[in-house]
Structures are given as C-alpha cells and as structure tokens.
Amino acid sequence: MALSILNSIASWFLKKRIHQIELFLKYPNEVQREVLTTLISMAQHTEIGKKYGFESFKSYEDFARNVPIHSYEDLEPLITRTRKGENNILWHEPIKWFAKSSGTTNAKSKFIPVSNDALENCHYKAGKDMLCLYLNNNENSKLFTGKSLRLGGSKELYEEHNTFFGDLSAILIDNLPFWAEFSSTPSNKVSLMSEWNEKMKAIIEETRKVDVTSLVGVPSWMLVMLNQMLETTGKNNLLEIWPHAEVYFHGGVSFEPYRDQYKKLFPSENFRYYETYNASEGFFAIQDRNGADDMLLMLDYGIFYEFIPMDSFGSSNQKVVTINEIQLGVNYAVLITTNGGLWRYLLGDTVRFTSAHPYRIKITGRTKHYINVFGEELMIENTDKALAQTCEKFGVKVLEYTVAPVFMQGKEKGAHEWMIEFIENPKDIEEFSVILDRNLQAINSDYEAKRYNNMTLNPLKLNVARKNLFHDWLNEQGKLGGQNKIPRLSNLRDFLEQLIKNNN
C-alpha cells in the first residue's frame, strides 16, 4: 500500500513537467533564442566572452559572425586552465567537475567541463524528463514500486588543483542527493567500483533479489551483465528474476544490433524500450512515444543548437543552420553552445531530423566514424540496418562489429573489411557476406554505385571474430565498462588491424 502511494505521488510530481515541455514544443525557435541570449548574458564577462565581444551581441547573426566553430582541441588550453583552478574563463561560475570522455577510443582523453548549471539544468533535469515522458505515455506504470538498475562507470574521480575529473556517470552519481540512492540499485559503493569484472559480480549479487522495475545503461555493457545474471541464477529469462520490470532506458550506442537479444531476455509484449541521447557534453534528446525509433530534441536544457549539413561539412562553403532552417532527411553534424562553457562546439555526432513539428531526431553516426574513402559516404545507420536485416534472414545475432576500408593498391580495387563477433556463427559465412553486401547496396545508393560491376569497390571482406575478441581488445586499452564503445566505422585501418592481430 505504501509503495503504491509513493508510486502515485512520484508519478504526479514528475508529470507536472509536461506543461513546460509543451511550451518548447509550441514555441521551439523562441525558446532556443532565449537559451542563446541567456548563455551570452551569463558569460559576457568571462575571458571567452570578452575575447569575442559577447557584450555587444544583439542577435544570433552577431553570435555566428563573431564566434568561430570550436573543436575540443581549440578549447583545450582554456579547459586546461579551468582544470587548474582558474575561474571566469569559459563560464561565469567556478567549474569543479570535468567529465573525462570515455566515448572515444582515441588514446588522448578529453576533459569536458561540467558546471553546476549543466548538472542541475541539463543532466539531472533530463533524468527527470526521461521518467516524465515515459509515465505520461504509460498511465498504469508501477515504476516506483521497485528500483531502477543503473549501470554506470567507475568511481575513479581524480583531484587536481581542487577540481575533479572522471567518468560522467561517476560525477552524476557522486552529486545525487542522498535520497536518490533509495530508488536505485546497486548501491553507490558497488555502482562506482573501478574493476569491471569484480563490479559485475557485485552488481549481480546485490540486484538479483531486488524488485527491479527499470534498467538504465549502455546496451553493450548492460547485455554482458544481464547474460551473466542468467548464467549465475540459472534462470531462462530476466522476468523470472524481476517479474515487475517494465522498461529499459538505453543510449550511448545504436540499439539495433542488440534489440532481438533483449527481446529474448525480457519476453513480454508489454516490456518497453526508451532511447536517450546524452554525452559528456550534455543531454540532448529523449524518446517521447512508446515504440518510436526517434527522439524528441530537448530545447530548454541550456543548450543552443546549430547544424552543419554533412554534404558541406569541412568544405570551404560549409553552411551552418539553426533549428528553424533544418530539412527532414538530411544528415547534419551537431554544433552546441552550452551552460557548461562550450561555445559553438563541434560535438562529433551526426543526426537526421524525422520531424519538425515537434523536432525529433535519429542519431546517424559520427563525423569521424564513417567511411568515405571511395565516395560511398557509408554511415553507421546504414551498417546497423544492413546487418540487422542480414542477421534476421540467417537467424543469427551479433555482439560487436567494426568496419574499415581496404585501400586500393596498384590495379587492385578497394573494398570494405568487416570484423563481426557473432553470438552463434552463421552456417554459411560466404552467403552471409554476399547478402550483407547486397543489403548495404539497397540501403546506400552511393555504396551501390561504387559496387556496380565492381567498378570501384570489390565485394566486402568478412572476418569472423573469436569469442570475446572485442572485450579483450577494450581490456587491453583500459576501456572496459561505462560508456566506452567499439568504433563501428573508420576511414583508417588502425582498429581493425589490431583486432585482426588479436583474432586467434
């Protein structure tokens, strides 16, 4: 009875936010311009504000004309000074926290500033909105009669010059109010353990007897933990362990390669999947409808959005548009200005708008994680879809994959080379390779043109990975767990060559 009352109160409180969300749905452009005006006003007396003359800005056009587009490397000197304790550089308030980017497999780490504004008005606000939108669509939810199983990064928070850096999830958990732990599992102590394998055992031990109603985490790492849970308990599926589980909130990587596996883990038509789009730099979008394959762009989190059409990205005639100028179906690089002190910052992700009333998006890939060596413009969205179609035909499932180019040598034409780790290998690898190549051509007309009569590209080459190849490779890189991801596509062969070498 008490839990039922708590569930009703919590649901009522969260759903009050719907009215504010409806405001930016109705007036998106006005809300975004107000966000920009507020950010400029707050930072006008900072070092970066004085450098670009924020005080004199009267319009978005002033802002776009005077503030250049920044990569992380452009802002790094200012971020480093802020990490050393200098104030009023990028943002008007002291910044104590820095998210060490774990979304990249590059050797060089990024340290993304996380201000108090960003914590409260972006990351935590989004966490509440995620629940709000879900509850608004599912009136009979019993979400708060149990606990949410969260799978985050480690507690490795390091202090330098009275500032701290570490995994974003660790920063978020470390700053949560004490009462938040009561609605989550595992405990903060276990959630923030640093050694991945020991952490998995501790999570399983602590959560197997808890009444879990929701799950939150990156699909790849969550899948590892959930399969270990079944192995440990001897159960056939997770609803035998958590009969009241009703939703999995996922993000960080595409869910498509994992969808069928999760359906077997949670064999119920009533179990929901909700996608979120967040990163160290901010929280951007949330799925707002049951069963949807796109997400609502959240416009009032202190983030101002601009977009660069990928067909002009990096060129001399590069074009930048605001939200009211976007076109549906076009791939855009995302540019953000945030309440964490990032100014016209190139996020590195690419998105495609599926709707403008309201603004909904799908993540299509990364500005660097695509293959365009031969003019084929192959995006992660293409490979995910082609692989899912091929797996369905052959009745198999994929754990991880990566793709790289085979460069032309002499008269030898180019190709794409794949490394795929299957849960169970297809009976006919050669046929799987042929169908995968055919599906890619049907999805991507540029790839199809290059493959026509093997004119530019030969058929794709497929390597079957040994068990745990990707896991072992990430372990060698010190990147097990948290939000670390396998690089799906690359214009270089570095990752693939390392994997091939270890595939024995």
mmCIF file with all atom_site columns, C-alpha atoms in Angstrom, residues 50-187:
data_model
loop_
_atom_site.group_PDB
_atom_site.id
_atom_site.type_symbol
_atom_site.label_atom_id
_atom_site.label_alt_id
_atom_site.label_comp_id
_atom_site.label_asym_id
_atom_site.label_entity_id
_atom_site.label_seq_id
_atom_site.pdbx_PDB_ins_code
_atom_site.Cartn_x
_atom_site.Cartn_y
_atom_site.Cartn_z
_atom_site.occupancy
_atom_site.B_iso_or_equiv
_atom_site.pdbx_formal_charge
_atom_site.auth_seq_id
_atom_site.auth_comp_id
_atom_site.auth_asym_id
_atom_site.auth_atom_id
_atom_site.pdbx_PDB_model_num
ATOM 1   C CA . LYS A 1 50  ? 35.438 39.431 -23.730 1.00 0.00 ? 50  LYS A CA 1
ATOM 2   C CA . LYS A 1 51  ? 37.533 37.880 -26.495 1.00 0.00 ? 51  LYS A CA 1
ATOM 3   C CA . TYR A 1 52  ? 34.569 37.649 -28.877 1.00 0.00 ? 52  TYR A CA 1
ATOM 4   C CA . GLY A 1 53  ? 32.648 40.690 -27.661 1.00 0.00 ? 53  GLY A CA 1
ATOM 5   C CA . PHE A 1 54  ? 29.584 38.986 -26.170 1.00 0.00 ? 54  PHE A CA 1
ATOM 6   C CA . GLU A 1 55  ? 28.514 42.287 -24.576 1.00 0.00 ? 55  GLU A CA 1
ATOM 7   C CA . SER A 1 56  ? 27.841 43.835 -27.984 1.00 0.00 ? 56  SER A CA 1
ATOM 8   C CA . PHE A 1 57  ? 25.806 40.928 -29.426 1.00 0.00 ? 57  PHE A CA 1
ATOM 9   C CA . LYS A 1 58  ? 22.253 41.873 -30.364 1.00 0.00 ? 58  LYS A CA 1
ATOM 10  C CA . SER A 1 59  ? 21.272 38.832 -32.413 1.00 0.00 ? 59  SER A CA 1
ATOM 11  C CA . TYR A 1 60  ? 22.113 35.271 -33.383 1.00 0.00 ? 60  TYR A CA 1
ATOM 12  C CA . GLU A 1 61  ? 23.757 36.660 -36.509 1.00 0.00 ? 61  GLU A CA 1
ATOM 13  C CA . ASP A 1 62  ? 26.189 38.667 -34.329 1.00 0.00 ? 62  ASP A CA 1
ATOM 14  C CA . PHE A 1 63  ? 26.985 35.497 -32.400 1.00 0.00 ? 63  PHE A CA 1
ATOM 15  C CA . ALA A 1 64  ? 27.520 33.347 -35.511 1.00 0.00 ? 64  ALA A CA 1
ATOM 16  C CA . ARG A 1 65  ? 29.603 36.024 -37.248 1.00 0.00 ? 65  ARG A CA 1
ATOM 17  C CA . ASN A 1 66  ? 31.977 36.643 -34.330 1.00 0.00 ? 66  ASN A CA 1
ATOM 18  C CA . VAL A 1 67  ? 32.330 33.288 -32.554 1.00 0.00 ? 67  VAL A CA 1
ATOM 19  C CA . PRO A 1 68  ? 34.192 30.629 -34.576 1.00 0.00 ? 68  PRO A CA 1
ATOM 20  C CA . ILE A 1 69  ? 33.343 26.932 -34.603 1.00 0.00 ? 69  ILE A CA 1
ATOM 21  C CA . HIS A 1 70  ? 35.461 25.131 -31.999 1.00 0.00 ? 70  HIS A CA 1
ATOM 22  C CA . SER A 1 71  ? 36.801 21.601 -31.850 1.00 0.00 ? 71  SER A CA 1
ATOM 23  C CA . TYR A 1 72  ? 37.854 20.195 -28.492 1.00 0.00 ? 72  TYR A CA 1
ATOM 24  C CA . GLU A 1 73  ? 41.472 20.925 -29.403 1.00 0.00 ? 73  GLU A CA 1
ATOM 25  C CA . ASP A 1 74  ? 40.599 24.595 -29.946 1.00 0.00 ? 74  ASP A CA 1
ATOM 26  C CA . LEU A 1 75  ? 39.144 24.898 -26.441 1.00 0.00 ? 75  LEU A CA 1
ATOM 27  C CA . GLU A 1 76  ? 41.644 22.616 -24.701 1.00 0.00 ? 76  GLU A CA 1
ATOM 28  C CA . PRO A 1 77  ? 44.021 25.389 -23.499 1.00 0.00 ? 77  PRO A CA 1
ATOM 29  C CA . LEU A 1 78  ? 41.121 27.204 -21.830 1.00 0.00 ? 78  LEU A CA 1
ATOM 30  C CA . ILE A 1 79  ? 39.764 23.963 -20.372 1.00 0.00 ? 79  ILE A CA 1
ATOM 31  C CA . THR A 1 80  ? 43.212 23.091 -19.006 1.00 0.00 ? 80  THR A CA 1
ATOM 32  C CA . ARG A 1 81  ? 43.462 26.478 -17.268 1.00 0.00 ? 81  ARG A CA 1
ATOM 33  C CA . THR A 1 82  ? 39.990 25.954 -15.807 1.00 0.00 ? 82  THR A CA 1
ATOM 34  C CA . ARG A 1 83  ? 41.022 22.499 -14.570 1.00 0.00 ? 83  ARG A CA 1
ATOM 35  C CA . LYS A 1 84  ? 43.965 24.147 -12.814 1.00 0.00 ? 84  LYS A CA 1
ATOM 36  C CA . GLY A 1 85  ? 41.569 26.270 -10.801 1.00 0.00 ? 85  GLY A CA 1
ATOM 37  C CA . GLU A 1 86  ? 41.287 29.461 -12.858 1.00 0.00 ? 86  GLU A CA 1
ATOM 38  C CA . ASN A 1 87  ? 37.774 30.927 -12.854 1.00 0.00 ? 87  ASN A CA 1
ATOM 39  C CA . ASN A 1 88  ? 35.740 33.013 -15.285 1.00 0.00 ? 88  ASN A CA 1
ATOM 40  C CA . ILE A 1 89  ? 37.435 31.552 -18.360 1.00 0.00 ? 89  ILE A CA 1
ATOM 41  C CA . LEU A 1 90  ? 34.661 29.672 -20.189 1.00 0.00 ? 90  LEU A CA 1
ATOM 42  C CA . TRP A 1 91  ? 31.782 30.134 -17.766 1.00 0.00 ? 91  TRP A CA 1
ATOM 43  C CA . HIS A 1 92  ? 30.784 32.720 -15.173 1.00 0.00 ? 92  HIS A CA 1
ATOM 44  C CA . GLU A 1 93  ? 30.804 30.322 -12.204 1.00 0.00 ? 93  GLU A CA 1
ATOM 45  C CA . PRO A 1 94  ? 33.681 28.154 -10.901 1.00 0.00 ? 94  PRO A CA 1
ATOM 46  C CA . ILE A 1 95  ? 33.737 24.717 -12.538 1.00 0.00 ? 95  ILE A CA 1
ATOM 47  C CA . LYS A 1 96  ? 34.687 21.912 -10.184 1.00 0.00 ? 96  LYS A CA 1
ATOM 48  C CA . TRP A 1 97  ? 33.871 18.834 -12.286 1.00 0.00 ? 97  TRP A CA 1
ATOM 49  C CA . PHE A 1 98  ? 35.277 17.583 -15.595 1.00 0.00 ? 98  PHE A CA 1
ATOM 50  C CA . ALA A 1 99  ? 33.945 14.536 -17.416 1.00 0.00 ? 99  ALA A CA 1
ATOM 51  C CA . LYS A 1 100 ? 36.818 12.507 -18.797 1.00 0.00 ? 100 LYS A CA 1
ATOM 52  C CA . SER A 1 101 ? 35.440 11.469 -22.136 1.00 0.00 ? 101 SER A CA 1
ATOM 53  C CA . SER A 1 102 ? 35.118 7.708  -22.412 1.00 0.00 ? 102 SER A CA 1
ATOM 54  C CA . GLY A 1 103 ? 33.099 7.757  -25.616 1.00 0.00 ? 103 GLY A CA 1
ATOM 55  C CA . THR A 1 104 ? 36.229 7.903  -27.763 1.00 0.00 ? 104 THR A CA 1
ATOM 56  C CA . THR A 1 105 ? 38.756 5.173  -28.371 1.00 0.00 ? 105 THR A CA 1
ATOM 57  C CA . ASN A 1 106 ? 41.480 7.692  -29.128 1.00 0.00 ? 106 ASN A CA 1
ATOM 58  C CA . ALA A 1 107 ? 44.500 7.498  -26.844 1.00 0.00 ? 107 ALA A CA 1
ATOM 59  C CA . LYS A 1 108 ? 44.060 11.163 -25.933 1.00 0.00 ? 108 LYS A CA 1
ATOM 60  C CA . SER A 1 109 ? 41.346 11.854 -23.373 1.00 0.00 ? 109 SER A CA 1
ATOM 61  C CA . LYS A 1 110 ? 39.019 14.818 -23.401 1.00 0.00 ? 110 LYS A CA 1
ATOM 62  C CA . PHE A 1 111 ? 38.062 16.665 -20.226 1.00 0.00 ? 111 PHE A CA 1
ATOM 63  C CA . ILE A 1 112 ? 34.612 18.196 -20.669 1.00 0.00 ? 112 ILE A CA 1
ATOM 64  C CA . PRO A 1 113 ? 33.670 20.932 -18.151 1.00 0.00 ? 113 PRO A CA 1
ATOM 65  C CA . VAL A 1 114 ? 30.526 20.133 -16.139 1.00 0.00 ? 114 VAL A CA 1
ATOM 66  C CA . SER A 1 115 ? 29.254 23.258 -14.400 1.00 0.00 ? 115 SER A CA 1
ATOM 67  C CA . ASN A 1 116 ? 26.649 23.314 -11.647 1.00 0.00 ? 116 ASN A CA 1
ATOM 68  C CA . ASP A 1 117 ? 24.230 24.733 -14.238 1.00 0.00 ? 117 ASP A CA 1
ATOM 69  C CA . ALA A 1 118 ? 24.906 21.767 -16.529 1.00 0.00 ? 118 ALA A CA 1
ATOM 70  C CA . LEU A 1 119 ? 24.465 19.286 -13.681 1.00 0.00 ? 119 LEU A CA 1
ATOM 71  C CA . GLU A 1 120 ? 21.167 20.694 -12.433 1.00 0.00 ? 120 GLU A CA 1
ATOM 72  C CA . ASN A 1 121 ? 19.538 22.182 -15.533 1.00 0.00 ? 121 ASN A CA 1
ATOM 73  C CA . CYS A 1 122 ? 20.699 19.661 -18.112 1.00 0.00 ? 122 CYS A CA 1
ATOM 74  C CA . HIS A 1 123 ? 21.768 16.223 -16.853 1.00 0.00 ? 123 HIS A CA 1
ATOM 75  C CA . TYR A 1 124 ? 19.507 15.906 -13.787 1.00 0.00 ? 124 TYR A CA 1
ATOM 76  C CA . LYS A 1 125 ? 16.635 17.713 -15.474 1.00 0.00 ? 125 LYS A CA 1
ATOM 77  C CA . ALA A 1 126 ? 16.880 15.226 -18.353 1.00 0.00 ? 126 ALA A CA 1
ATOM 78  C CA . GLY A 1 127 ? 16.821 12.295 -15.955 1.00 0.00 ? 127 GLY A CA 1
ATOM 79  C CA . LYS A 1 128 ? 13.524 13.533 -14.563 1.00 0.00 ? 128 LYS A CA 1
ATOM 80  C CA . ASP A 1 129 ? 12.173 14.232 -18.060 1.00 0.00 ? 129 ASP A CA 1
ATOM 81  C CA . MET A 1 130 ? 13.047 10.710 -19.159 1.00 0.00 ? 130 MET A CA 1
ATOM 82  C CA . LEU A 1 131 ? 10.759 9.386  -16.431 1.00 0.00 ? 131 LEU A CA 1
ATOM 83  C CA . CYS A 1 132 ? 8.179  12.109 -17.042 1.00 0.00 ? 132 CYS A CA 1
ATOM 84  C CA . LEU A 1 133 ? 7.771  11.271 -20.735 1.00 0.00 ? 133 LEU A CA 1
ATOM 85  C CA . TYR A 1 134 ? 7.620  7.547  -20.023 1.00 0.00 ? 134 TYR A CA 1
ATOM 86  C CA . LEU A 1 135 ? 4.997  7.970  -17.284 1.00 0.00 ? 135 LEU A CA 1
ATOM 87  C CA . ASN A 1 136 ? 2.951  10.326 -19.453 1.00 0.00 ? 136 ASN A CA 1
ATOM 88  C CA . ASN A 1 137 ? 2.694  7.554  -22.063 1.00 0.00 ? 137 ASN A CA 1
ATOM 89  C CA . ASN A 1 138 ? 2.109  4.741  -19.583 1.00 0.00 ? 138 ASN A CA 1
ATOM 90  C CA . GLU A 1 139 ? -0.563 5.763  -17.082 1.00 0.00 ? 139 GLU A CA 1
ATOM 91  C CA . ASN A 1 140 ? -0.611 2.366  -15.352 1.00 0.00 ? 140 ASN A CA 1
ATOM 92  C CA . SER A 1 141 ? 3.140  2.244  -14.732 1.00 0.00 ? 141 SER A CA 1
ATOM 93  C CA . LYS A 1 142 ? 4.315  0.916  -11.374 1.00 0.00 ? 142 LYS A CA 1
ATOM 94  C CA . LEU A 1 143 ? 7.837  2.257  -11.867 1.00 0.00 ? 143 LEU A CA 1
ATOM 95  C CA . PHE A 1 144 ? 8.267  3.470  -8.283  1.00 0.00 ? 144 PHE A CA 1
ATOM 96  C CA . THR A 1 145 ? 7.048  0.325  -6.587  1.00 0.00 ? 145 THR A CA 1
ATOM 97  C CA . GLY A 1 146 ? 10.535 -1.091 -7.226  1.00 0.00 ? 146 GLY A CA 1
ATOM 98  C CA . LYS A 1 147 ? 14.047 0.120  -8.043  1.00 0.00 ? 147 LYS A CA 1
ATOM 99  C CA . SER A 1 148 ? 15.952 1.210  -11.128 1.00 0.00 ? 148 SER A CA 1
ATOM 100 C CA . LEU A 1 149 ? 19.021 -0.831 -12.013 1.00 0.00 ? 149 LEU A CA 1
ATOM 101 C CA . ARG A 1 150 ? 21.698 1.576  -13.236 1.00 0.00 ? 150 ARG A CA 1
ATOM 102 C CA . LEU A 1 151 ? 24.919 0.530  -14.895 1.00 0.00 ? 151 LEU A CA 1
ATOM 103 C CA . GLY A 1 152 ? 27.492 3.302  -14.977 1.00 0.00 ? 152 GLY A CA 1
ATOM 104 C CA . GLY A 1 153 ? 31.219 3.895  -14.986 1.00 0.00 ? 153 GLY A CA 1
ATOM 105 C CA . SER A 1 154 ? 33.747 3.633  -12.199 1.00 0.00 ? 154 SER A CA 1
ATOM 106 C CA . LYS A 1 155 ? 34.414 5.822  -9.179  1.00 0.00 ? 155 LYS A CA 1
ATOM 107 C CA . GLU A 1 156 ? 37.810 6.852  -10.476 1.00 0.00 ? 156 GLU A CA 1
ATOM 108 C CA . LEU A 1 157 ? 37.434 10.546 -9.726  1.00 0.00 ? 157 LEU A CA 1
ATOM 109 C CA . TYR A 1 158 ? 40.785 12.288 -9.571  1.00 0.00 ? 158 TYR A CA 1
ATOM 110 C CA . GLU A 1 159 ? 41.501 15.591 -7.862  1.00 0.00 ? 159 GLU A CA 1
ATOM 111 C CA . GLU A 1 160 ? 43.826 18.229 -9.266  1.00 0.00 ? 160 GLU A CA 1
ATOM 112 C CA . HIS A 1 161 ? 44.012 21.864 -8.122  1.00 0.00 ? 161 HIS A CA 1
ATOM 113 C CA . ASN A 1 162 ? 40.709 21.450 -6.193  1.00 0.00 ? 162 ASN A CA 1
ATOM 114 C CA . THR A 1 163 ? 38.914 20.245 -9.340  1.00 0.00 ? 163 THR A CA 1
ATOM 115 C CA . PHE A 1 164 ? 37.856 16.677 -10.112 1.00 0.00 ? 164 PHE A CA 1
ATOM 116 C CA . PHE A 1 165 ? 37.706 14.579 -13.250 1.00 0.00 ? 165 PHE A CA 1
ATOM 117 C CA . GLY A 1 166 ? 36.313 11.154 -14.035 1.00 0.00 ? 166 GLY A CA 1
ATOM 118 C CA . ASP A 1 167 ? 33.581 9.254  -15.855 1.00 0.00 ? 167 ASP A CA 1
ATOM 119 C CA . LEU A 1 168 ? 30.421 11.339 -16.293 1.00 0.00 ? 168 LEU A CA 1
ATOM 120 C CA . SER A 1 169 ? 28.236 8.673  -14.659 1.00 0.00 ? 169 SER A CA 1
ATOM 121 C CA . ALA A 1 170 ? 30.511 8.748  -11.608 1.00 0.00 ? 170 ALA A CA 1
ATOM 122 C CA . ILE A 1 171 ? 30.192 12.537 -11.407 1.00 0.00 ? 171 ILE A CA 1
ATOM 123 C CA . LEU A 1 172 ? 26.405 12.304 -11.655 1.00 0.00 ? 172 LEU A CA 1
ATOM 124 C CA . ILE A 1 173 ? 26.130 9.585  -9.020  1.00 0.00 ? 173 ILE A CA 1
ATOM 125 C CA . ASP A 1 174 ? 28.577 11.393 -6.733  1.00 0.00 ? 174 ASP A CA 1
ATOM 126 C CA . ASN A 1 175 ? 26.420 14.534 -6.794  1.00 0.00 ? 175 ASN A CA 1
ATOM 127 C CA . LEU A 1 176 ? 22.994 12.931 -6.425  1.00 0.00 ? 176 LEU A CA 1
ATOM 128 C CA . PRO A 1 177 ? 21.034 13.799 -3.270  1.00 0.00 ? 177 PRO A CA 1
ATOM 129 C CA . PHE A 1 178 ? 21.207 11.100 -0.596  1.00 0.00 ? 178 PHE A CA 1
ATOM 130 C CA . TRP A 1 179 ? 17.565 10.066 -1.095  1.00 0.00 ? 179 TRP A CA 1
ATOM 131 C CA . ALA A 1 180 ? 18.140 9.199  -4.762  1.00 0.00 ? 180 ALA A CA 1
ATOM 132 C CA . GLU A 1 181 ? 20.014 6.028  -3.782  1.00 0.00 ? 181 GLU A CA 1
ATOM 133 C CA . PHE A 1 182 ? 16.854 4.617  -2.218  1.00 0.00 ? 182 PHE A CA 1
ATOM 134 C CA . SER A 1 183 ? 15.198 4.332  -5.637  1.00 0.00 ? 183 SER A CA 1
ATOM 135 C CA . SER A 1 184 ? 18.253 2.819  -7.368  1.00 0.00 ? 184 SER A CA 1
ATOM 136 C CA . THR A 1 185 ? 20.252 -0.364 -7.330  1.00 0.00 ? 185 THR A CA 1
ATOM 137 C CA . PRO A 1 186 ? 23.055 -1.325 -6.910  1.00 0.00 ? 186 PRO A CA 1
ATOM 138 C CA . SER A 1 187 ? 24.318 0.875  -4.102  1.00 0.00 ? 187 SER A CA 1
#
